[in-house]
Amino acid sequence: MFKFAAAGQCGGVGWTGRTTCVSGSVCSKQNDYYSQCISGAGAPGTTVAPTTAPTAPATSAPGGSPTTVSAPSTPSSTPAAGNPFTGFQVYLSPYYSAEIASAAAAVTDSSLKAKAASVANIPTFTWLDSVAKVPDLGTYLADASSIQTKTGQKQLVPIVVYELPDRDCAAKASNGEFSIADAGAENYKDYIDQIVPQIKQFPDVRVVAVIEPDSLANLVTNLNVQKCANGGTYKASVTYALQQLSSVGVTMYMDAGHAGWLGWPANIQPGSEVFAEMFKSADFVAFVRAFATNVREYNALTAAFPRPITQGNPNYDEFPYIQRVRPMLKSPGFPAQFVVDQGRAGQQNFRQQWGDWCNIKGAGFGTRPTTSTGNPLIDAIIWVKPGGESDGTSNSSSPRYDSTLLSVRRDDPAPEAGTWFQAYFETLVSKPTRPL
Ligand code: BGC
């Protein structure tokens, strides 16, 4: 899950989190609004004076006029060449449809009920977040293949590969079943090796995958967290996933955090270096289309004006972030195209801090998935997080209870990450959808 609030950030206007860093890193002021723990010589646990003069926020005050980031120079509804979504219908996950059907049945307000039921027609990604869920993929692919045969409409099955050992290394809510200390790297290979043959069986169905949300971003800002420090295993595992899934034609988007994480000026370049390294280490695999941003998050693609919580970061939304990071990534053979999760981005100005990520109250469903993004850098708006599934439990006796959540607003009581959260779903449905 989103981590700079938990570990990377250590100060700035409005920051209420901790202001010290672990041994070996120092709190370095980047600007008035953002200080970050950076590895290097310095007394452990200290907050250092800024080495650079404070930078005035590049964005205007809330409610003021925008902005330092221009709109796309050539807005276009023409999809970029090689867009894997073009010409395909995105397969509806039967699992999510079933969740929606029972959720809608439980809604008492009659106008909300119909709206709730309609969410079943919106494609969301299937998260393969445990080995036990891998066989579902085979079932969905067989189903998609038969729909394709019957209707002549080509099908695309969207998945999230999400099973790294020591998963969610800077937090707890989404910790997974493998640990590096207990053969996690080998187990991860087995997991990928179980996915591959299922896909191979259905070459007629296209598979698009988002690869390991948050993992590589944690290697940019959270190496000071003990579980993230073994970045080599994440990198080797992701490399293996890219290579193996490419061998069966899966189009992949590596998760690239979001504007409020890797989009900060201090993080954007180091982030791009990690992603370029991954692309190279996977031998420039042909099917890495590039990046997914804003997965599970609430940022708009382009907001009318910067929100108060984003002050100090000129990349205050996903489009400015994408526009700035792309030139750092694009290289011959690397298309550097993006997909952006907008599933829960329909409302803005409801977070207290940009780092708030867990079941934030006030969120609403966002722009429907589409390839008409109006932006040649973005292949598609997608819904990666199935809206209504929890981000993390509020039960403080759970091993996955994350104490950093104490500071955020959320509906209580919230169930474990990935399980159904009816009250949250009803809030999402009750909000108007934000147009693109
Ligand atoms: C959870 C996963 C879940 C996914 C989609 C993540 O935050 O960790 O278990 O499948 O969200 O709800």
mmCIF file of C-alpha atoms in Angstrom, residues 92-323:
data_model
loop_
_atom_site.group_PDB
_atom_site.id
_atom_site.type_symbol
_atom_site.label_atom_id
_atom_site.label_comp_id
_atom_site.label_asym_id
_atom_site.label_seq_id
_atom_site.Cartn_x
_atom_site.Cartn_y
_atom_site.Cartn_z
ATOM 1 C CA LEU A 92 -16.266 -8.866 -16.589
ATOM 2 C CA SER A 93 -14.986 -10.707 -13.551
ATOM 3 C CA PRO A 94 -17.668 -13.171 -12.386
ATOM 4 C CA TYR A 95 -16.245 -12.826 -8.875
ATOM 5 C CA TYR A 96 -16.794 -9.070 -8.775
ATOM 6 C CA SER A 97 -20.176 -9.408 -10.472
ATOM 7 C CA ALA A 98 -21.235 -11.797 -7.719
ATOM 8 C CA GLU A 99 -19.973 -9.423 -5.035
ATOM 9 C CA ILE A 100 -21.956 -6.613 -6.629
ATOM 10 C CA ALA A 101 -25.093 -8.712 -6.973
ATOM 11 C CA SER A 102 -25.191 -9.523 -3.288
ATOM 12 C CA ALA A 103 -24.170 -6.005 -2.307
ATOM 13 C CA ALA A 104 -26.956 -4.494 -4.414
ATOM 14 C CA ALA A 105 -29.450 -6.919 -2.887
ATOM 15 C CA ALA A 106 -28.493 -5.618 0.547
ATOM 16 C CA VAL A 107 -28.982 -1.953 -0.362
ATOM 17 C CA THR A 108 -32.256 -0.675 1.084
ATOM 18 C CA ASP A 109 -32.583 2.658 -0.716
ATOM 19 C CA SER A 110 -34.339 1.832 -4.001
ATOM 20 C CA SER A 111 -32.624 4.436 -6.202
ATOM 21 C CA LEU A 112 -29.251 3.447 -4.842
ATOM 22 C CA LYS A 113 -30.048 -0.233 -5.354
ATOM 23 C CA ALA A 114 -30.355 0.111 -9.133
ATOM 24 C CA LYS A 115 -27.202 2.170 -9.301
ATOM 25 C CA ALA A 116 -25.385 -0.376 -7.144
ATOM 26 C CA ALA A 117 -26.468 -3.242 -9.393
ATOM 27 C CA SER A 118 -25.204 -1.412 -12.485
ATOM 28 C CA VAL A 119 -21.618 -1.525 -11.188
ATOM 29 C CA ALA A 120 -21.561 -5.220 -12.145
ATOM 30 C CA ASN A 121 -21.272 -4.123 -15.779
ATOM 31 C CA ILE A 122 -18.057 -2.202 -15.213
ATOM 32 C CA PRO A 123 -14.865 -4.160 -15.806
ATOM 33 C CA THR A 124 -12.400 -4.358 -12.932
ATOM 34 C CA PHE A 125 -9.145 -6.233 -12.580
ATOM 35 C CA THR A 126 -8.904 -9.680 -10.991
ATOM 36 C CA TRP A 127 -6.265 -9.717 -8.263
ATOM 37 C CA LEU A 128 -4.319 -12.967 -8.078
ATOM 38 C CA ASP A 129 -3.356 -12.158 -4.501
ATOM 39 C CA SER A 130 -2.914 -15.753 -3.325
ATOM 40 C CA VAL A 131 -1.907 -19.021 -4.911
ATOM 41 C CA ALA A 132 -5.397 -20.366 -4.247
ATOM 42 C CA LYS A 133 -6.862 -17.798 -6.633
ATOM 43 C CA VAL A 134 -4.682 -18.750 -9.586
ATOM 44 C CA PRO A 135 -7.018 -21.495 -10.878
ATOM 45 C CA ASP A 136 -9.802 -18.886 -11.174
ATOM 46 C CA LEU A 137 -7.804 -17.377 -14.001
ATOM 47 C CA GLY A 138 -8.115 -20.584 -16.032
ATOM 48 C CA THR A 139 -11.877 -20.561 -15.486
ATOM 49 C CA TYR A 140 -12.174 -16.936 -16.588
ATOM 50 C CA LEU A 141 -10.011 -17.495 -19.654
ATOM 51 C CA ALA A 142 -12.111 -20.482 -20.708
ATOM 52 C CA ASP A 143 -15.251 -18.415 -20.229
ATOM 53 C CA ALA A 144 -13.806 -15.467 -22.152
ATOM 54 C CA SER A 145 -12.748 -17.771 -24.954
ATOM 55 C CA SER A 146 -16.238 -19.187 -25.258
ATOM 56 C CA ILE A 147 -17.832 -15.699 -25.207
ATOM 57 C CA GLN A 148 -15.476 -14.778 -27.994
ATOM 58 C CA THR A 149 -16.427 -17.811 -30.046
ATOM 59 C CA LYS A 150 -20.133 -17.151 -29.550
ATOM 60 C CA THR A 151 -20.162 -13.409 -30.145
ATOM 61 C CA GLY A 152 -17.154 -12.770 -32.361
ATOM 62 C CA GLN A 153 -16.146 -10.008 -29.921
ATOM 63 C CA LYS A 154 -12.513 -10.335 -28.868
ATOM 64 C CA GLN A 155 -12.027 -10.578 -25.110
ATOM 65 C CA LEU A 156 -9.346 -9.157 -22.812
ATOM 66 C CA VAL A 157 -8.924 -10.519 -19.292
ATOM 67 C CA PRO A 158 -7.352 -7.967 -16.891
ATOM 68 C CA ILE A 159 -5.342 -9.307 -13.946
ATOM 69 C CA VAL A 160 -3.136 -8.049 -11.135
ATOM 70 C CA VAL A 161 -0.055 -10.101 -10.348
ATOM 71 C CA TYR A 162 0.281 -9.609 -6.601
ATOM 72 C CA GLU A 163 2.127 -12.190 -4.569
ATOM 73 C CA LEU A 164 5.684 -10.972 -3.947
ATOM 74 C CA PRO A 165 7.415 -12.376 -0.882
ATOM 75 C CA ASP A 166 7.301 -9.796 1.946
ATOM 76 C CA ARG A 167 4.524 -8.077 0.049
ATOM 77 C CA ASP A 168 3.501 -4.571 1.064
ATOM 78 C CA CYS A 169 6.879 -4.272 2.756
ATOM 79 C CA ALA A 170 6.388 -0.819 4.300
ATOM 80 C CA ALA A 171 2.961 -1.530 5.769
ATOM 81 C CA LYS A 172 0.875 -4.407 7.012
ATOM 82 C CA ALA A 173 -2.634 -4.248 5.623
ATOM 83 C CA SER A 174 -1.836 -6.126 2.415
ATOM 84 C CA ASN A 175 0.917 -8.423 3.609
ATOM 85 C CA GLY A 176 0.854 -11.652 1.628
ATOM 86 C CA GLU A 177 1.461 -15.326 2.217
ATOM 87 C CA PHE A 178 5.152 -15.554 1.241
ATOM 88 C CA SER A 179 8.156 -14.324 3.159
ATOM 89 C CA ILE A 180 11.679 -13.928 1.836
ATOM 90 C CA ALA A 181 13.061 -15.685 4.887
ATOM 91 C CA ASP A 182 10.939 -18.746 4.194
ATOM 92 C CA ALA A 183 11.644 -19.641 0.555
ATOM 93 C CA GLY A 184 9.530 -16.733 -0.689
ATOM 94 C CA ALA A 185 11.541 -16.213 -3.872
ATOM 95 C CA GLU A 186 11.091 -19.859 -4.894
ATOM 96 C CA ASN A 187 7.416 -19.798 -3.951
ATOM 97 C CA TYR A 188 6.934 -16.728 -6.090
ATOM 98 C CA LYS A 189 8.426 -18.499 -9.085
ATOM 99 C CA ASP A 190 6.016 -21.384 -8.500
ATOM 100 C CA TYR A 191 3.135 -18.935 -8.419
ATOM 101 C CA ILE A 192 4.172 -17.408 -11.747
ATOM 102 C CA ASP A 193 4.773 -20.898 -13.133
ATOM 103 C CA GLN A 194 1.174 -21.777 -12.292
ATOM 104 C CA ILE A 195 -0.204 -18.699 -14.046
ATOM 105 C CA VAL A 196 1.753 -19.173 -17.259
ATOM 106 C CA PRO A 197 0.328 -22.520 -18.469
ATOM 107 C CA GLN A 198 -3.227 -21.340 -17.942
ATOM 108 C CA ILE A 199 -2.648 -18.380 -20.200
ATOM 109 C CA LYS A 200 -0.832 -20.539 -22.713
ATOM 110 C CA GLN A 201 -3.928 -22.705 -23.045
ATOM 111 C CA PHE A 202 -5.997 -19.793 -24.370
ATOM 112 C CA PRO A 203 -3.871 -17.957 -26.921
ATOM 113 C CA ASP A 204 -7.016 -16.485 -28.448
ATOM 114 C CA VAL A 205 -7.782 -14.423 -25.325
ATOM 115 C CA ARG A 206 -5.704 -11.335 -24.564
ATOM 116 C CA VAL A 207 -4.399 -10.910 -21.034
ATOM 117 C CA VAL A 208 -3.333 -7.534 -19.641
ATOM 118 C CA ALA A 209 -1.563 -7.485 -16.279
ATOM 119 C CA VAL A 210 -0.694 -4.844 -13.725
ATOM 120 C CA ILE A 211 2.498 -6.009 -12.065
ATOM 121 C CA GLU A 212 2.904 -5.907 -8.292
ATOM 122 C CA PRO A 213 1.290 -2.703 -7.011
ATOM 123 C CA ASP A 214 3.535 -0.581 -4.782
ATOM 124 C CA SER A 215 6.473 -2.971 -4.817
ATOM 125 C CA LEU A 216 9.035 -1.082 -6.880
ATOM 126 C CA ALA A 217 7.908 2.280 -5.544
ATOM 127 C CA ASN A 218 8.735 1.012 -2.076
ATOM 128 C CA LEU A 219 12.264 0.436 -3.320
ATOM 129 C CA VAL A 220 12.492 4.101 -4.172
ATOM 130 C CA THR A 221 11.358 5.675 -0.915
ATOM 131 C CA ASN A 222 11.282 2.976 1.731
ATOM 132 C CA LEU A 223 14.584 1.156 1.728
ATOM 133 C CA ASN A 224 14.933 2.310 5.311
ATOM 134 C CA VAL A 225 12.121 -0.041 6.292
ATOM 135 C CA GLN A 226 13.630 -3.368 7.190
ATOM 136 C CA LYS A 227 11.322 -5.531 5.076
ATOM 137 C CA CYS A 228 11.901 -3.360 2.007
ATOM 138 C CA ALA A 229 15.657 -3.336 2.385
ATOM 139 C CA ASN A 230 16.061 -6.608 0.533
ATOM 140 C CA GLY A 231 15.101 -4.954 -2.730
ATOM 141 C CA GLY A 232 17.043 -7.524 -4.703
ATOM 142 C CA THR A 233 14.354 -10.148 -4.164
ATOM 143 C CA TYR A 234 11.590 -7.830 -5.377
ATOM 144 C CA LYS A 235 13.614 -6.942 -8.448
ATOM 145 C CA ALA A 236 14.549 -10.530 -9.275
ATOM 146 C CA SER A 237 10.961 -11.692 -8.756
ATOM 147 C CA VAL A 238 9.473 -8.940 -10.901
ATOM 148 C CA THR A 239 12.059 -9.673 -13.591
ATOM 149 C CA TYR A 240 10.979 -13.304 -13.545
ATOM 150 C CA ALA A 241 7.318 -12.323 -13.824
ATOM 151 C CA LEU A 242 8.002 -9.973 -16.752
ATOM 152 C CA GLN A 243 9.982 -12.582 -18.631
ATOM 153 C CA GLN A 244 7.632 -15.505 -18.055
ATOM 154 C CA LEU A 245 4.415 -13.622 -18.709
ATOM 155 C CA SER A 246 5.889 -12.072 -21.799
ATOM 156 C CA SER A 247 6.595 -15.557 -23.111
ATOM 157 C CA VAL A 248 2.825 -16.168 -23.251
ATOM 158 C CA GLY A 249 1.978 -12.772 -24.692
ATOM 159 C CA VAL A 250 0.691 -10.954 -21.617
ATOM 160 C CA THR A 251 0.813 -7.168 -22.024
ATOM 161 C CA MET A 252 2.160 -5.719 -18.801
ATOM 162 C CA TYR A 253 2.114 -2.447 -16.949
ATOM 163 C CA MET A 254 4.472 -2.219 -13.976
ATOM 164 C CA ASP A 255 2.984 -0.321 -11.076
ATOM 165 C CA ALA A 256 4.582 3.127 -10.827
ATOM 166 C CA GLY A 257 3.003 4.480 -7.648
ATOM 167 C CA HIS A 258 1.195 7.747 -8.120
ATOM 168 C CA ALA A 259 1.654 11.500 -8.264
ATOM 169 C CA GLY A 260 1.658 11.883 -4.492
ATOM 170 C CA TRP A 261 4.390 9.291 -4.081
ATOM 171 C CA LEU A 262 6.872 8.978 -6.928
ATOM 172 C CA GLY A 263 5.561 12.212 -8.438
ATOM 173 C CA TRP A 264 7.345 14.324 -5.826
ATOM 174 C CA PRO A 265 10.314 16.144 -7.350
ATOM 175 C CA ALA A 266 12.677 14.300 -5.010
ATOM 176 C CA ASN A 267 11.386 10.904 -6.112
ATOM 177 C CA ILE A 268 10.592 11.151 -9.780
ATOM 178 C CA GLN A 269 14.109 10.671 -11.111
ATOM 179 C CA PRO A 270 15.121 7.871 -8.719
ATOM 180 C CA GLY A 271 11.792 6.201 -9.515
ATOM 181 C CA SER A 272 12.380 6.352 -13.231
ATOM 182 C CA GLU A 273 15.815 4.812 -12.710
ATOM 183 C CA VAL A 274 14.372 1.799 -10.897
ATOM 184 C CA PHE A 275 11.775 1.280 -13.627
ATOM 185 C CA ALA A 276 14.320 1.615 -16.423
ATOM 186 C CA GLU A 277 16.513 -0.899 -14.602
ATOM 187 C CA MET A 278 13.630 -3.369 -14.438
ATOM 188 C CA PHE A 279 12.914 -3.003 -18.112
ATOM 189 C CA LYS A 280 16.550 -3.699 -18.946
ATOM 190 C CA SER A 281 16.898 -6.595 -16.539
ATOM 191 C CA ALA A 282 13.929 -8.250 -18.190
ATOM 192 C CA ASP A 283 15.868 -8.011 -21.481
ATOM 193 C CA PHE A 284 13.559 -5.332 -22.844
ATOM 194 C CA VAL A 285 10.686 -7.771 -23.073
ATOM 195 C CA ALA A 286 8.372 -6.976 -25.908
ATOM 196 C CA PHE A 287 5.204 -7.040 -23.889
ATOM 197 C CA VAL A 288 6.085 -4.496 -21.237
ATOM 198 C CA ARG A 289 3.912 -1.655 -22.345
ATOM 199 C CA ALA A 290 5.057 0.308 -19.346
ATOM 200 C CA PHE A 291 3.237 1.632 -16.288
ATOM 201 C CA ALA A 292 0.079 1.682 -14.247
ATOM 202 C CA THR A 293 -0.419 4.612 -11.902
ATOM 203 C CA ASN A 294 -2.811 5.470 -9.088
ATOM 204 C CA VAL A 295 -3.646 1.825 -8.387
ATOM 205 C CA ARG A 296 -5.998 1.691 -5.333
ATOM 206 C CA GLU A 297 -5.581 5.471 -4.984
ATOM 207 C CA TYR A 298 -7.894 8.443 -5.217
ATOM 208 C CA ASN A 299 -6.051 10.977 -7.400
ATOM 209 C CA ALA A 300 -7.782 12.580 -10.338
ATOM 210 C CA LEU A 301 -6.259 12.293 -13.784
ATOM 211 C CA THR A 302 -6.487 16.049 -14.169
ATOM 212 C CA ALA A 303 -8.079 18.164 -11.486
ATOM 213 C CA ALA A 304 -9.376 21.623 -12.238
ATOM 214 C CA PHE A 305 -6.937 23.064 -9.746
ATOM 215 C CA PRO A 306 -4.420 21.713 -7.234
ATOM 216 C CA ARG A 307 -5.922 20.485 -4.001
ATOM 217 C CA PRO A 308 -4.621 21.759 -0.658
ATOM 218 C CA ILE A 309 -3.094 18.401 0.241
ATOM 219 C CA THR A 310 -0.923 18.399 -2.886
ATOM 220 C CA GLN A 311 0.751 21.736 -2.267
ATOM 221 C CA GLY A 312 4.448 21.791 -2.912
ATOM 222 C CA ASN A 313 4.265 19.198 -5.665
ATOM 223 C CA PRO A 314 3.852 20.539 -9.200
ATOM 224 C CA ASN A 315 2.813 17.011 -10.191
ATOM 225 C CA TYR A 316 -0.398 17.249 -8.264
ATOM 226 C CA ASP A 317 -2.365 14.744 -10.324
ATOM 227 C CA GLU A 318 -1.738 11.714 -12.467
ATOM 228 C CA PHE A 319 -1.446 13.446 -15.808
ATOM 229 C CA PRO A 320 1.247 15.939 -14.713
ATOM 230 C CA TYR A 321 3.146 13.051 -13.114
ATOM 231 C CA ILE A 322 2.918 10.965 -16.279
ATOM 232 C CA GLN A 323 3.880 13.864 -18.469
#
